[in-house]
């Protein structure tokens, strides 16, 4: 049995949009490439045909994986999340105690992580250090650059 993963409604919609793109745009494009390569003659020495068939196999594997992800996805009811401590989907305001800079991060599953928009993966060193902590607590994070200390200023959502 596959693992159930939780997503926001936005995250699940993005997965479904990607699957739709693969099925409605990429699949026909690869099928056309196969047909074009097949029309060129001898398939035993046709590199274009071999390449297109390999691309088709990889695409079908990706589509199957996406379908499985979506089938096992559950939407998390964000209104019922506990804001007394840092959990997945928490929006956390932290202060780096070394330089007093403040950061705001949303803790999300790996599939929704986007550092540029402030969404960090629940498996990242910073998120791991923050999980379970409450406002006012100090989180010690083992990062590649060494031990970082963050004060949790605010937890939302």
PDB file of C-alpha atoms in Angstrom:
ATOM      1  CA  UNK A   1       0.000   0.000   0.000  1.00  0.00           C
ATOM      2  CA  UNK A   2       1.248   3.461  -0.846  1.00  0.00           C
ATOM      3  CA  UNK A   3       1.951   6.122   1.724  1.00  0.00           C
ATOM      4  CA  UNK A   4      -0.739   8.753   2.322  1.00  0.00           C
ATOM      5  CA  UNK A   5       0.602  12.282   2.002  1.00  0.00           C
ATOM      6  CA  UNK A   6      -1.084  15.485   3.069  1.00  0.00           C
ATOM      7  CA  UNK A   7      -1.303  18.569   0.864  1.00  0.00           C
ATOM      8  CA  UNK A   8      -2.907  21.958   0.943  1.00  0.00           C
ATOM      9  CA  UNK A   9      -5.709  22.427  -1.579  1.00  0.00           C
ATOM     10  CA  UNK A  10      -3.252  24.583  -3.555  1.00  0.00           C
ATOM     11  CA  UNK A  11      -0.568  21.876  -3.502  1.00  0.00           C
ATOM     12  CA  UNK A  12      -2.962  19.164  -4.663  1.00  0.00           C
ATOM     13  CA  UNK A  13      -4.283  21.410  -7.434  1.00  0.00           C
ATOM     14  CA  UNK A  14      -0.699  21.925  -8.644  1.00  0.00           C
ATOM     15  CA  UNK A  15      -0.141  18.149  -8.734  1.00  0.00           C
ATOM     16  CA  UNK A  16      -3.343  17.649 -10.732  1.00  0.00           C
ATOM     17  CA  UNK A  17      -2.358  20.420 -13.164  1.00  0.00           C
ATOM     18  CA  UNK A  18       1.050  18.808 -13.701  1.00  0.00           C
ATOM     19  CA  UNK A  19      -0.565  15.413 -14.329  1.00  0.00           C
ATOM     20  CA  UNK A  20      -2.991  17.003 -16.804  1.00  0.00           C
ATOM     21  CA  UNK A  21      -0.043  18.636 -18.625  1.00  0.00           C
ATOM     22  CA  UNK A  22       1.753  15.280 -18.860  1.00  0.00           C
ATOM     23  CA  UNK A  23      -1.327  13.453 -20.138  1.00  0.00           C
ATOM     24  CA  UNK A  24      -2.708  16.039 -22.544  1.00  0.00           C
ATOM     25  CA  UNK A  25       0.433  17.720 -23.898  1.00  0.00           C
ATOM     26  CA  UNK A  26       3.507  15.570 -23.325  1.00  0.00           C
ATOM     27  CA  UNK A  27       1.942  12.172 -24.109  1.00  0.00           C
ATOM     28  CA  UNK A  28       0.604  13.258 -27.554  1.00  0.00           C
ATOM     29  CA  UNK A  29       3.914  15.018 -28.327  1.00  0.00           C
ATOM     30  CA  UNK A  30       5.899  11.839 -27.678  1.00  0.00           C
ATOM     31  CA  UNK A  31       3.397   9.711 -29.604  1.00  0.00           C
ATOM     32  CA  UNK A  32       3.825  12.040 -32.583  1.00  0.00           C
ATOM     33  CA  UNK A  33       7.626  11.773 -32.300  1.00  0.00           C
ATOM     34  CA  UNK A  34       7.361   7.960 -32.308  1.00  0.00           C
ATOM     35  CA  UNK A  35       5.088   8.007 -35.350  1.00  0.00           C
ATOM     36  CA  UNK A  36       7.443  10.375 -37.182  1.00  0.00           C
ATOM     37  CA  UNK A  37      10.476   8.211 -36.377  1.00  0.00           C
ATOM     38  CA  UNK A  38       8.584   5.061 -37.439  1.00  0.00           C
ATOM     39  CA  UNK A  39       7.817   6.650 -40.813  1.00  0.00           C
ATOM     40  CA  UNK A  40      11.560   7.028 -41.482  1.00  0.00           C
ATOM     41  CA  UNK A  41      11.977   3.336 -42.142  1.00  0.00           C
ATOM     42  CA  UNK A  42      14.095   0.579 -40.582  1.00  0.00           C
ATOM     43  CA  UNK A  43      13.419   0.614 -36.825  1.00  0.00           C
ATOM     44  CA  UNK A  44      16.420  -1.581 -35.956  1.00  0.00           C
ATOM     45  CA  UNK A  45      18.853   1.241 -36.711  1.00  0.00           C
ATOM     46  CA  UNK A  46      16.665   4.234 -35.961  1.00  0.00           C
ATOM     47  CA  UNK A  47      18.104   6.224 -33.021  1.00  0.00           C
ATOM     48  CA  UNK A  48      15.216   8.717 -33.122  1.00  0.00           C
ATOM     49  CA  UNK A  49      12.715   5.894 -32.666  1.00  0.00           C
ATOM     50  CA  UNK A  50      14.695   4.363 -29.787  1.00  0.00           C
ATOM     51  CA  UNK A  51      15.008   7.749 -28.113  1.00  0.00           C
ATOM     52  CA  UNK A  52      11.294   8.512 -28.490  1.00  0.00           C
ATOM     53  CA  UNK A  53      10.315   5.072 -27.121  1.00  0.00           C
ATOM     54  CA  UNK A  54      12.621   5.583 -24.121  1.00  0.00           C
ATOM     55  CA  UNK A  55      11.109   9.038 -23.503  1.00  0.00           C
ATOM     56  CA  UNK A  56       7.644   7.480 -23.718  1.00  0.00           C
ATOM     57  CA  UNK A  57       8.563   4.863 -21.102  1.00  0.00           C
ATOM     58  CA  UNK A  58       9.921   7.503 -18.735  1.00  0.00           C
ATOM     59  CA  UNK A  59       6.844   9.678 -19.241  1.00  0.00           C
ATOM     60  CA  UNK A  60       4.470   6.783 -18.559  1.00  0.00           C
ATOM     61  CA  UNK A  61       6.383   5.970 -15.349  1.00  0.00           C
ATOM     62  CA  UNK A  62       6.100   9.607 -14.267  1.00  0.00           C
ATOM     63  CA  UNK A  63       2.377   9.689 -15.075  1.00  0.00           C
ATOM     64  CA  UNK A  64       1.796   6.480 -13.080  1.00  0.00           C
ATOM     65  CA  UNK A  65       3.704   7.917 -10.104  1.00  0.00           C
ATOM     66  CA  UNK A  66       1.712  11.166 -10.253  1.00  0.00           C
ATOM     67  CA  UNK A  67      -1.569   9.234 -10.450  1.00  0.00           C
ATOM     68  CA  UNK A  68      -0.545   7.210  -7.401  1.00  0.00           C
ATOM     69  CA  UNK A  69       0.430  10.375  -5.494  1.00  0.00           C
ATOM     70  CA  UNK A  70      -2.916  11.990  -6.258  1.00  0.00           C
ATOM     71  CA  UNK A  71      -4.867   8.841  -5.398  1.00  0.00           C
ATOM     72  CA  UNK A  72      -3.174   8.732  -1.985  1.00  0.00           C
ATOM     73  CA  UNK A  73      -3.266  12.484  -1.355  1.00  0.00           C
ATOM     74  CA  UNK A  74      -5.339  13.963   1.402  1.00  0.00           C
ATOM     75  CA  UNK A  75      -6.167  17.631   1.835  1.00  0.00           C
ATOM     76  CA  UNK A  76      -5.185  18.975   5.218  1.00  0.00           C
ATOM     77  CA  UNK A  77      -7.800  21.095   6.979  1.00  0.00           C
ATOM     78  CA  UNK A  78      -5.603  24.070   7.813  1.00  0.00           C
ATOM     79  CA  UNK A  79      -8.247  25.577  10.106  1.00  0.00           C
ATOM     80  CA  UNK A  80      -7.738  22.720  12.578  1.00  0.00           C
ATOM     81  CA  UNK A  81      -3.970  23.073  12.862  1.00  0.00           C
ATOM     82  CA  UNK A  82      -2.559  23.764  16.324  1.00  0.00           C
ATOM     83  CA  UNK A  83      -0.780  27.142  16.347  1.00  0.00           C
ATOM     84  CA  UNK A  84       0.723  26.704  19.814  1.00  0.00           C
ATOM     85  CA  UNK A  85       3.699  24.845  18.337  1.00  0.00           C
ATOM     86  CA  UNK A  86       5.445  24.492  14.992  1.00  0.00           C
ATOM     87  CA  UNK A  87       3.890  21.793  12.798  1.00  0.00           C
ATOM     88  CA  UNK A  88       3.703  21.097   9.097  1.00  0.00           C
ATOM     89  CA  UNK A  89       1.932  24.011   7.356  1.00  0.00           C
ATOM     90  CA  UNK A  90       2.799  26.383  10.197  1.00  0.00           C
ATOM     91  CA  UNK A  91       3.889  29.856   9.168  1.00  0.00           C
ATOM     92  CA  UNK A  92       6.793  30.637  11.475  1.00  0.00           C
ATOM     93  CA  UNK A  93       8.527  33.943  12.112  1.00  0.00           C
ATOM     94  CA  UNK A  94      12.022  33.339  13.480  1.00  0.00           C
ATOM     95  CA  UNK A  95      15.013  35.467  14.428  1.00  0.00           C
ATOM     96  CA  UNK A  96      18.561  34.304  13.812  1.00  0.00           C
ATOM     97  CA  UNK A  97      20.271  35.013  17.138  1.00  0.00           C
ATOM     98  CA  UNK A  98      23.706  35.385  15.501  1.00  0.00           C
ATOM     99  CA  UNK A  99      22.755  38.374  13.318  1.00  0.00           C
ATOM    100  CA  UNK A 100      19.253  39.344  14.580  1.00  0.00           C
ATOM    101  CA  UNK A 101      17.731  38.908  11.098  1.00  0.00           C
ATOM    102  CA  UNK A 102      14.097  37.823  10.956  1.00  0.00           C
ATOM    103  CA  UNK A 103      12.706  35.282   8.523  1.00  0.00           C
ATOM    104  CA  UNK A 104       9.217  33.992   7.799  1.00  0.00           C
ATOM    105  CA  UNK A 105       8.883  30.407   6.593  1.00  0.00           C
ATOM    106  CA  UNK A 106       5.996  28.090   5.880  1.00  0.00           C
ATOM    107  CA  UNK A 107       6.775  24.449   6.690  1.00  0.00           C
ATOM    108  CA  UNK A 108       5.485  22.302   3.799  1.00  0.00           C
ATOM    109  CA  UNK A 109       5.932  18.775   2.377  1.00  0.00           C
ATOM    110  CA  UNK A 110       8.943  18.273   0.106  1.00  0.00           C
ATOM    111  CA  UNK A 111       6.746  18.370  -2.993  1.00  0.00           C
ATOM    112  CA  UNK A 112       5.531  21.902  -2.188  1.00  0.00           C
ATOM    113  CA  UNK A 113       8.852  23.403  -1.092  1.00  0.00           C
ATOM    114  CA  UNK A 114       9.868  26.644  -2.807  1.00  0.00           C
ATOM    115  CA  UNK A 115      12.562  28.527  -0.914  1.00  0.00           C
ATOM    116  CA  UNK A 116      12.139  31.703  -2.972  1.00  0.00           C
ATOM    117  CA  UNK A 117       8.541  32.035  -1.772  1.00  0.00           C
ATOM    118  CA  UNK A 118       9.415  31.132   1.824  1.00  0.00           C
ATOM    119  CA  UNK A 119       8.136  27.551   1.722  1.00  0.00           C
ATOM    120  CA  UNK A 120      10.684  25.179   3.254  1.00  0.00           C
ATOM    121  CA  UNK A 121      10.529  21.407   3.248  1.00  0.00           C
ATOM    122  CA  UNK A 122       9.572  19.662   6.461  1.00  0.00           C
ATOM    123  CA  UNK A 123      12.726  17.569   5.953  1.00  0.00           C
ATOM    124  CA  UNK A 124      15.086  20.574   5.739  1.00  0.00           C
ATOM    125  CA  UNK A 125      17.493  21.158   8.644  1.00  0.00           C
ATOM    126  CA  UNK A 126      15.750  24.410   9.660  1.00  0.00           C
ATOM    127  CA  UNK A 127      12.266  22.851   9.652  1.00  0.00           C
ATOM    128  CA  UNK A 128      13.478  19.813  11.593  1.00  0.00           C
ATOM    129  CA  UNK A 129      14.914  22.121  14.240  1.00  0.00           C
ATOM    130  CA  UNK A 130      11.695  24.152  14.476  1.00  0.00           C
ATOM    131  CA  UNK A 131       9.146  21.309  14.606  1.00  0.00           C
ATOM    132  CA  UNK A 132       7.445  20.959  17.973  1.00  0.00           C
ATOM    133  CA  UNK A 133       8.821  24.235  19.353  1.00  0.00           C
ATOM    134  CA  UNK A 134       6.613  26.986  20.810  1.00  0.00           C
ATOM    135  CA  UNK A 135       6.690  30.778  20.580  1.00  0.00           C
ATOM    136  CA  UNK A 136       9.597  32.169  22.602  1.00  0.00           C
ATOM    137  CA  UNK A 137      11.635  28.960  22.481  1.00  0.00           C
ATOM    138  CA  UNK A 138      15.095  28.733  20.976  1.00  0.00           C
ATOM    139  CA  UNK A 139      15.579  26.198  18.186  1.00  0.00           C
ATOM    140  CA  UNK A 140      19.065  24.860  17.609  1.00  0.00           C
ATOM    141  CA  UNK A 141      19.555  23.829  14.001  1.00  0.00           C
ATOM    142  CA  UNK A 142      22.405  21.677  12.754  1.00  0.00           C
ATOM    143  CA  UNK A 143      22.998  23.165   9.325  1.00  0.00           C
ATOM    144  CA  UNK A 144      25.865  22.555   6.891  1.00  0.00           C
ATOM    145  CA  UNK A 145      27.420  25.860   8.072  1.00  0.00           C
ATOM    146  CA  UNK A 146      27.314  24.749  11.723  1.00  0.00           C
ATOM    147  CA  UNK A 147      24.962  25.183  14.659  1.00  0.00           C
ATOM    148  CA  UNK A 148      22.418  27.972  14.174  1.00  0.00           C
ATOM    149  CA  UNK A 149      20.132  29.302  16.901  1.00  0.00           C
ATOM    150  CA  UNK A 150      16.728  30.753  16.102  1.00  0.00           C
ATOM    151  CA  UNK A 151      14.192  32.331  18.435  1.00  0.00           C
ATOM    152  CA  UNK A 152      10.596  31.573  17.479  1.00  0.00           C
ATOM    153  CA  UNK A 153       8.782  34.905  17.415  1.00  0.00           C
ATOM    154  CA  UNK A 154       5.397  33.911  16.003  1.00  0.00           C
ATOM    155  CA  UNK A 155       3.505  30.837  14.805  1.00  0.00           C
ATOM    156  CA  UNK A 156       0.498  31.277  12.534  1.00  0.00           C
ATOM    157  CA  UNK A 157      -2.122  29.302  10.649  1.00  0.00           C
TER     158      UNK A 157
END
